[in-house]
PDB file of C-alpha atoms and ligand atoms in Angstrom:
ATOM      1  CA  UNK Y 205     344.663 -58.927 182.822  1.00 83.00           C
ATOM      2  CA  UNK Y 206     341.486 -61.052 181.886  1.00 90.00           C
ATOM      3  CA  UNK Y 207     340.672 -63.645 180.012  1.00 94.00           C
ATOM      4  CA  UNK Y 208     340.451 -62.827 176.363  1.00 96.00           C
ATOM      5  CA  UNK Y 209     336.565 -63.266 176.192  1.00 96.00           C
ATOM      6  CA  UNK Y 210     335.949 -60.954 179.386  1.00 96.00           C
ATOM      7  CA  UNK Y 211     338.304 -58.382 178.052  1.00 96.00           C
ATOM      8  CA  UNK Y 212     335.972 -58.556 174.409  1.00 97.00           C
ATOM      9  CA  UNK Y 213     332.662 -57.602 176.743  1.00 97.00           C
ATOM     10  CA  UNK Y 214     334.356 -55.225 178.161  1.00 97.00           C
ATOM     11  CA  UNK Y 215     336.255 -53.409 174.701  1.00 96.00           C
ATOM     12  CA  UNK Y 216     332.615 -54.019 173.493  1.00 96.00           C
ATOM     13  CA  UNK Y 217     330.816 -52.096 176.393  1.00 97.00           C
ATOM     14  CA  UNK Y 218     332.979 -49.799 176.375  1.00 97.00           C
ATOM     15  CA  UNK Y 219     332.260 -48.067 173.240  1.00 96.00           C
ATOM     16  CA  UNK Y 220     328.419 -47.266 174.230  1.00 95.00           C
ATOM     17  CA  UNK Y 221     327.767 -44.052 174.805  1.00 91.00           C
ATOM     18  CA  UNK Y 222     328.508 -42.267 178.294  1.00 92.00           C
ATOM     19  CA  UNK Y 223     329.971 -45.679 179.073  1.00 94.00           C
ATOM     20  CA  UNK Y 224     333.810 -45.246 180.276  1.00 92.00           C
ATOM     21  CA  UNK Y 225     336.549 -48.108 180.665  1.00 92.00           C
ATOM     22  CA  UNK Y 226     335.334 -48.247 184.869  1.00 94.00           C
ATOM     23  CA  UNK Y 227     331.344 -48.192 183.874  1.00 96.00           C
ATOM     24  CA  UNK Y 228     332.528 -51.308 180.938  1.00 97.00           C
ATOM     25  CA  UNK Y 229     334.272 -53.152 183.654  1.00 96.00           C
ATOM     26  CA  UNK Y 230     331.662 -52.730 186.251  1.00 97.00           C
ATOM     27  CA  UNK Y 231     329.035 -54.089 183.684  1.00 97.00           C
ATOM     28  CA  UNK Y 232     331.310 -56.781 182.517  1.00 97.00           C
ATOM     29  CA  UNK Y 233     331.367 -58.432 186.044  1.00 97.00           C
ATOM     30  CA  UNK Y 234     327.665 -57.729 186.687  1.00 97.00           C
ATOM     31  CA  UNK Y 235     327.064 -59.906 183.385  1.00 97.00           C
ATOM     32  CA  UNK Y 236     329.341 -62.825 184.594  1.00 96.00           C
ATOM     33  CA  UNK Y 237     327.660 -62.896 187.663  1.00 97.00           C
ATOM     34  CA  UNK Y 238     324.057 -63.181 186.641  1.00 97.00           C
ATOM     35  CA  UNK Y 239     322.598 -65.846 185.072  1.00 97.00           C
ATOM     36  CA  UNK Y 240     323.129 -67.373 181.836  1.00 96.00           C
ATOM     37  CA  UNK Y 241     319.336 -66.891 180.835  1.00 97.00           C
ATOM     38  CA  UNK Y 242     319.032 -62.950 181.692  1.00 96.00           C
ATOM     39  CA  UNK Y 243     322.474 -62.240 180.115  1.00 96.00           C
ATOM     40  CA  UNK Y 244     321.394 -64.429 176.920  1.00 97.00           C
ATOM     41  CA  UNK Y 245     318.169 -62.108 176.795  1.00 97.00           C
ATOM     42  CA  UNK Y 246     320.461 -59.034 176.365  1.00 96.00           C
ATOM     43  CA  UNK Y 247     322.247 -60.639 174.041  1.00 96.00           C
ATOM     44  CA  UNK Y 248     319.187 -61.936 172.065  1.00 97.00           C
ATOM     45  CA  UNK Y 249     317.769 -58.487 172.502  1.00 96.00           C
ATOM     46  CA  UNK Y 250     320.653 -56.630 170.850  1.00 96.00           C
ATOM     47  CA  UNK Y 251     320.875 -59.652 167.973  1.00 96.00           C
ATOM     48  CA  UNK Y 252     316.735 -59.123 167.550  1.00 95.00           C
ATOM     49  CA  UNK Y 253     316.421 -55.262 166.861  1.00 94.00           C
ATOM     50  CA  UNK Y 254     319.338 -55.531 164.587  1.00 94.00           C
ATOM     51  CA  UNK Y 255     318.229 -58.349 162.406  1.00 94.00           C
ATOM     52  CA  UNK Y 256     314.458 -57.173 162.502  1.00 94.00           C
ATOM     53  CA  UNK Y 257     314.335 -53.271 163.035  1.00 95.00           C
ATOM     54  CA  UNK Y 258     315.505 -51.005 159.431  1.00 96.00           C
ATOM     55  CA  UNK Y 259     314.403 -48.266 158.148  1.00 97.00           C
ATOM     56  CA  UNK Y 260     311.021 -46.778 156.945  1.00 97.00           C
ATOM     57  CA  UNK Y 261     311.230 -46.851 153.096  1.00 97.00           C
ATOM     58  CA  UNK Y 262     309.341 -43.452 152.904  1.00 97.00           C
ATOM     59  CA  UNK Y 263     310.414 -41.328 156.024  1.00 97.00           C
ATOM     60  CA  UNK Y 264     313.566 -43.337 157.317  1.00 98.00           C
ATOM     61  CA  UNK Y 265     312.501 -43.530 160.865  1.00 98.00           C
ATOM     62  CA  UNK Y 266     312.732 -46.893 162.229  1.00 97.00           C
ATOM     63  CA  UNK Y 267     310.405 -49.661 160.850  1.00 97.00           C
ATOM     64  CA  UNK Y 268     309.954 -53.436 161.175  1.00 95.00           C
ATOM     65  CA  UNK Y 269     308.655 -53.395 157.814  1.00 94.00           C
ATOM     66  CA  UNK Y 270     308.718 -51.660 154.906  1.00 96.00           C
ATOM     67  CA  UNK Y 271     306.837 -49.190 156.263  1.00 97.00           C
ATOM     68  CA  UNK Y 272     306.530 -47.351 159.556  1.00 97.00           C
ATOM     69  CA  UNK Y 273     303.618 -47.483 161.750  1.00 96.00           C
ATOM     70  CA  UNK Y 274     303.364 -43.835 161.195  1.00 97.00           C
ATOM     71  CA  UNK Y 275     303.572 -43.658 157.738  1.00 97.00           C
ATOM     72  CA  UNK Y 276     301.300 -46.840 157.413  1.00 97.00           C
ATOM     73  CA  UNK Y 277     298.682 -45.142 159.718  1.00 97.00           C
ATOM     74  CA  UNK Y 278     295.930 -43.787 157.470  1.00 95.00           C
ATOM     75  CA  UNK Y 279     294.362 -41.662 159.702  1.00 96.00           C
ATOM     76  CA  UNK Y 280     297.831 -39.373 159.907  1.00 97.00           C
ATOM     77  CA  UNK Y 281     297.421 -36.247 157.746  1.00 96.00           C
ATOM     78  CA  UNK Y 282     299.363 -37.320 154.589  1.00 94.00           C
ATOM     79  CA  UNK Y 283     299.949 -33.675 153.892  1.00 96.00           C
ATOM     80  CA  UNK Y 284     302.464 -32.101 156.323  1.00 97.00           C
ATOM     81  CA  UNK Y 285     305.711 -33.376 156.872  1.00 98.00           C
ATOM     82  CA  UNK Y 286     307.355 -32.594 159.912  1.00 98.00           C
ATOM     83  CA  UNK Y 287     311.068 -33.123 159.083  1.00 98.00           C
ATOM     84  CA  UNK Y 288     313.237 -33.851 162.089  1.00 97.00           C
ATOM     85  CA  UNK Y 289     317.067 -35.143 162.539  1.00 97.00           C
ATOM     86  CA  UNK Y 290     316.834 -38.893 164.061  1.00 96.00           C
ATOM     87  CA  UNK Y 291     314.369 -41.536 164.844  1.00 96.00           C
ATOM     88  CA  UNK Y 292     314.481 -40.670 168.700  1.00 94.00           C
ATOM     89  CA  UNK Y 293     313.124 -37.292 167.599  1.00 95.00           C
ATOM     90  CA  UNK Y 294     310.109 -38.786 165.928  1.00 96.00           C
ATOM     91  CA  UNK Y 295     309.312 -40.281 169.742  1.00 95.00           C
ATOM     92  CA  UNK Y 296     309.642 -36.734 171.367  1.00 93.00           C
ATOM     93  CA  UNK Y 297     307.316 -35.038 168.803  1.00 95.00           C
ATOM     94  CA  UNK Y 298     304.983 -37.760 169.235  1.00 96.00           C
ATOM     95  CA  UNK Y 299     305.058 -37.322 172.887  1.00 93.00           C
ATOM     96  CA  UNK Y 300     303.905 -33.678 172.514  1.00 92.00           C
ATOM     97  CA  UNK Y 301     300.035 -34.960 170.819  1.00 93.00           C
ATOM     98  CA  UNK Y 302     300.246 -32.086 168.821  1.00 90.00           C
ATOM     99  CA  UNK Y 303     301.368 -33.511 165.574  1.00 95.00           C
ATOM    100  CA  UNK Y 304     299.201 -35.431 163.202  1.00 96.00           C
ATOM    101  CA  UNK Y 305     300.993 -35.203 160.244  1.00 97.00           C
ATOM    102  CA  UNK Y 306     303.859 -37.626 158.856  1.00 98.00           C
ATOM    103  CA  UNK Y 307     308.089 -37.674 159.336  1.00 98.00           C
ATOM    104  CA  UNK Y 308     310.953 -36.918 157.560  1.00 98.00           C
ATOM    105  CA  UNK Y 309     313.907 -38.419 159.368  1.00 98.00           C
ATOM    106  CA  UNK Y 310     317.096 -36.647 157.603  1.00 98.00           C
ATOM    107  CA  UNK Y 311     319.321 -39.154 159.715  1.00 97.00           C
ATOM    108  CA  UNK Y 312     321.568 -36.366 160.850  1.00 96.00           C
ATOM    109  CA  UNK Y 313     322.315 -32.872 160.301  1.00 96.00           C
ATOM    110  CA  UNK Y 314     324.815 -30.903 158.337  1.00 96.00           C
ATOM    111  CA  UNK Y 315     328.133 -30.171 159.634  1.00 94.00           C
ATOM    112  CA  UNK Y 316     331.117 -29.342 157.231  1.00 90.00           C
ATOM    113  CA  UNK Y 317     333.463 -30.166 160.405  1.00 91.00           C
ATOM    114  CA  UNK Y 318     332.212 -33.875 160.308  1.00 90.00           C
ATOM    115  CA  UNK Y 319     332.361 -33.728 156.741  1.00 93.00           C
ATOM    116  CA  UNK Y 320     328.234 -34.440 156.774  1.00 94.00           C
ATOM    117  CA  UNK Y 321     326.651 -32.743 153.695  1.00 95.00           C
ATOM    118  CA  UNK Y 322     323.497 -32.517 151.799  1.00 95.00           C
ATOM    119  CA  UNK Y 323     324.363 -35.589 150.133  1.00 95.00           C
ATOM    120  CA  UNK Y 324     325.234 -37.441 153.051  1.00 95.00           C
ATOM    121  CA  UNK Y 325     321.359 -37.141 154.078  1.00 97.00           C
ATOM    122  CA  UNK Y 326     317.917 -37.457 153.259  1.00 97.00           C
ATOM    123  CA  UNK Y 327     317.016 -34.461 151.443  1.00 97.00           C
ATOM    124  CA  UNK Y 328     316.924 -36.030 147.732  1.00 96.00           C
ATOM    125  CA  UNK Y 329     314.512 -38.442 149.323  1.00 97.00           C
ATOM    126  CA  UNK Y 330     312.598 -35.188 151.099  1.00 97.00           C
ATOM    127  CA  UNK Y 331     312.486 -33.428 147.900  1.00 96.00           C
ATOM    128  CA  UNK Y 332     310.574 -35.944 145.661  1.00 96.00           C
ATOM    129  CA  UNK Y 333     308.344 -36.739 148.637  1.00 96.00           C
ATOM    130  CA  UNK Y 334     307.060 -32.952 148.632  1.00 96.00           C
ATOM    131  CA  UNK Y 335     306.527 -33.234 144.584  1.00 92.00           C
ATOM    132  CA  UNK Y 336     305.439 -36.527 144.475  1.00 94.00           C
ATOM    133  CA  UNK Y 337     302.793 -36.615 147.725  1.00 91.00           C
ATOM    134  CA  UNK Y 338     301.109 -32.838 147.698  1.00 91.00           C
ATOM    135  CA  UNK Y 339     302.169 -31.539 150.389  1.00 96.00           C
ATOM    136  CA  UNK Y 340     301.375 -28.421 151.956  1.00 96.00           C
ATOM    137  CA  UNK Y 341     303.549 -28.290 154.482  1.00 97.00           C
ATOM    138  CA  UNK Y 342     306.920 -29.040 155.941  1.00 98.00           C
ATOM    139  CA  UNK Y 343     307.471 -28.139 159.537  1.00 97.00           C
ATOM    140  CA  UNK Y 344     311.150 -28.032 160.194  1.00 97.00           C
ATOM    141  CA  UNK Y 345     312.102 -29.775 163.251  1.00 96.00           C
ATOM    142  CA  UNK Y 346     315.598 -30.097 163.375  1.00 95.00           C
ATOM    143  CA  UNK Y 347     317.923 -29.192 166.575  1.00 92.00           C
ATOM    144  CA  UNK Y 348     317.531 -25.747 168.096  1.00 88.00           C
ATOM    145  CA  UNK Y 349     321.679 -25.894 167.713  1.00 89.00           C
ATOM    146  CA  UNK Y 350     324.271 -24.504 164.982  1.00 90.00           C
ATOM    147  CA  UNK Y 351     324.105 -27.970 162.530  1.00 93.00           C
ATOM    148  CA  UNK Y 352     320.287 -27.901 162.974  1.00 93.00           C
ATOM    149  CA  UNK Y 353     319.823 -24.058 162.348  1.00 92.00           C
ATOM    150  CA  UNK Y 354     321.850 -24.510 159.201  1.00 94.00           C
ATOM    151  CA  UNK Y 355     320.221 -27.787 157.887  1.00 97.00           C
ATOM    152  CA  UNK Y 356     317.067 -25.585 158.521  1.00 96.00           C
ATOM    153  CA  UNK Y 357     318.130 -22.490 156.538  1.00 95.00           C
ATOM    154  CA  UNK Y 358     319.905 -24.561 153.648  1.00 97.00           C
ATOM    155  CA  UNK Y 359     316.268 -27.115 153.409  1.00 97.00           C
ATOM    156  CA  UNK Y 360     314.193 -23.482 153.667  1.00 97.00           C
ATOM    157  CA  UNK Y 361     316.069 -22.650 150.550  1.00 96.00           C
ATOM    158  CA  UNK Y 362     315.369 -25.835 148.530  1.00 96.00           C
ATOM    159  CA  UNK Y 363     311.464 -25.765 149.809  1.00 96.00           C
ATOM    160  CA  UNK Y 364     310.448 -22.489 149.459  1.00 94.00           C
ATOM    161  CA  UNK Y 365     310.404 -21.944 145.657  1.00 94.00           C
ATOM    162  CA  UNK Y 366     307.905 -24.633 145.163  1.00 93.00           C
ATOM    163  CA  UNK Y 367     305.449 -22.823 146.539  1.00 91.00           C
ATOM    164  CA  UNK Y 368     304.141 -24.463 150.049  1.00 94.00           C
ATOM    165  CA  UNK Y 369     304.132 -23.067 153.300  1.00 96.00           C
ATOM    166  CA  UNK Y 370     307.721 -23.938 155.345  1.00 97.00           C
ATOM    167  CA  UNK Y 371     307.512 -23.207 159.225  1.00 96.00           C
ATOM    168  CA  UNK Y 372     310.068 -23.872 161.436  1.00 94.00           C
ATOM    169  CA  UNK Y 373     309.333 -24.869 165.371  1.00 91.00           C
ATOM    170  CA  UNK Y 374     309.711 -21.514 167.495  1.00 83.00           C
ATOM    171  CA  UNK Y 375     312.606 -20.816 169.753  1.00 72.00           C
ATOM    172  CA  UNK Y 376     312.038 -20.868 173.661  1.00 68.00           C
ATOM    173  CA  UNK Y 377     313.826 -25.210 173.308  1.00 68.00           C
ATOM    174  CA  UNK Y 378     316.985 -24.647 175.272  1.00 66.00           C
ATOM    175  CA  UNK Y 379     319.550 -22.979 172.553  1.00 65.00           C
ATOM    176  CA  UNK Y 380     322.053 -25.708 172.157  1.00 63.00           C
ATOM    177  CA  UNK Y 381     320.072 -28.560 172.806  1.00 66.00           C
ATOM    178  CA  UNK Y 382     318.450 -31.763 170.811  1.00 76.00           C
ATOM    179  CA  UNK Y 383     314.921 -31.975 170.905  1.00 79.00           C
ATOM    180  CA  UNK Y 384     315.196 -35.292 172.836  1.00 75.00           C
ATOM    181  CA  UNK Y 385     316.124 -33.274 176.223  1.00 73.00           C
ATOM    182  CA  UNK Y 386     313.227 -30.830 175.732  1.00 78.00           C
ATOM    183  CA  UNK Y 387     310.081 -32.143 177.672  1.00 82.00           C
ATOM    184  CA  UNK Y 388     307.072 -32.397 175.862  1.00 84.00           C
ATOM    185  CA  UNK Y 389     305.111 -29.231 177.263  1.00 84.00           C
ATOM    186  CA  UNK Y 390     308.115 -27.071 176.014  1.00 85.00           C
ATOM    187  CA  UNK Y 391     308.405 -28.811 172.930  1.00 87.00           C
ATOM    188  CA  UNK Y 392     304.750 -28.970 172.093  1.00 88.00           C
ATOM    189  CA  UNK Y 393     304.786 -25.157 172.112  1.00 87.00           C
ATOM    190  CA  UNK Y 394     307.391 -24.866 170.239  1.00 87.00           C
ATOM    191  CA  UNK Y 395     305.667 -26.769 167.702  1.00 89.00           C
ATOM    192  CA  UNK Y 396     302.090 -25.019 167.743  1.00 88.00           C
ATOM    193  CA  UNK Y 397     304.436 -21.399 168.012  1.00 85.00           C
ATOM    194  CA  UNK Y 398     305.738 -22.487 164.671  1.00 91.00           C
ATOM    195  CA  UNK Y 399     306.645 -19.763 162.117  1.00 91.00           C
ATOM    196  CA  UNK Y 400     306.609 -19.788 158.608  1.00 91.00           C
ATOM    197  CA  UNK Y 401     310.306 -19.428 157.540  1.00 89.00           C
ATOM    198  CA  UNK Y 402     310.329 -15.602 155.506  1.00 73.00           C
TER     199      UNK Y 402
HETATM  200 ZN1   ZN Z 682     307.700 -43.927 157.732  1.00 65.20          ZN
END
């Protein structure tokens, strides 16, 4: 039905999130019809973040560097660790102002029906940080949902037996939810409510 280069932009678009075949097609057309420079600058955009933007070598949330800006920020208290699912979660702590502390970004969550264990994330990575940097305390941030309850419990487990204080942020998020939906009054109390983790 179109030409073979349309009908890419369109396969392409279509596989964003929340973006269906009509949404991809309705895009599509609004590209072809705007100019070549502002359709270029999305396209440059897109090209720029992924040749530029990785991942923190210490925490794993997104970095243009080797290092965050958090975890290159001396100021931050180097020793809690608030460990949290994604990058975007980093963003809606930060929102809150009531963390000072560095990340952990686990880059998921476990869930045996995706086939996403331990392995599959950054706990190894998690563990030698709490060994290797002194730290006193890991808040655990992770998704007030079933995969983020469990990741919770099972990093509880590996944490507790060395011997520092493991919270995790108190309930009153919307059961079911990520973090990114809370706002950040709700989620800042959840965060100063935390409990230590018996
Ligand atoms: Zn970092």
């Amino acid at each position: 039905m179109y030409a073979p280069p349309v009908q890419r932009l369109i396969t392409e678009l279509s596989k964003l999130p929340g973006v269906g075949g009509r949404t991809a097609q309705r895009l599509a057309f609004h590209l072809l019809r705007t100019s070549d420079e502002e359709a270029l600058a999305l396209a440059r955009a897109i090209s720029e973040v992924k040749e530029r933007i990785g991942l923190c070598e210490t925490c794993f949330n997104l970095a243009d560097g080797p290092s965050c800006r958090i975890c290159a920020d001396e100021r931050r208290d180097s020793e809690v660790i608030c460990v949290v699912e994604e990058p975007s979660d980093v963003i809606s702590i930060e929102r809150t102002h009531e963390f000072r502390g560095r990340y952990h970004v686990l880059q998921g969550a476990i869930s045996p029906i995706e086939g996403i264990g331990p392995e599959q994330l950054r706990v190894r990575e998690l563990m030698r940080r709490v060994t290797d940097e002194g730290i006193t305390e890991v808040i655990l941030a992770t998704n007030p949902n079933i995969e983020g309850e469990a990741t919770a419990m099972y990093l509880a487990r590996l944490l507790k037996p060395l011997g520092l204080t493991v919270t995790r942020i108190a309930s009153g998020l919307p059961v079911g939810g990520d973090l990114e939906y809370a706002d950040e009054v709700t989620l800042g109390r959840a965060l100063e409510g935390r409990r230590e983790v018996g």
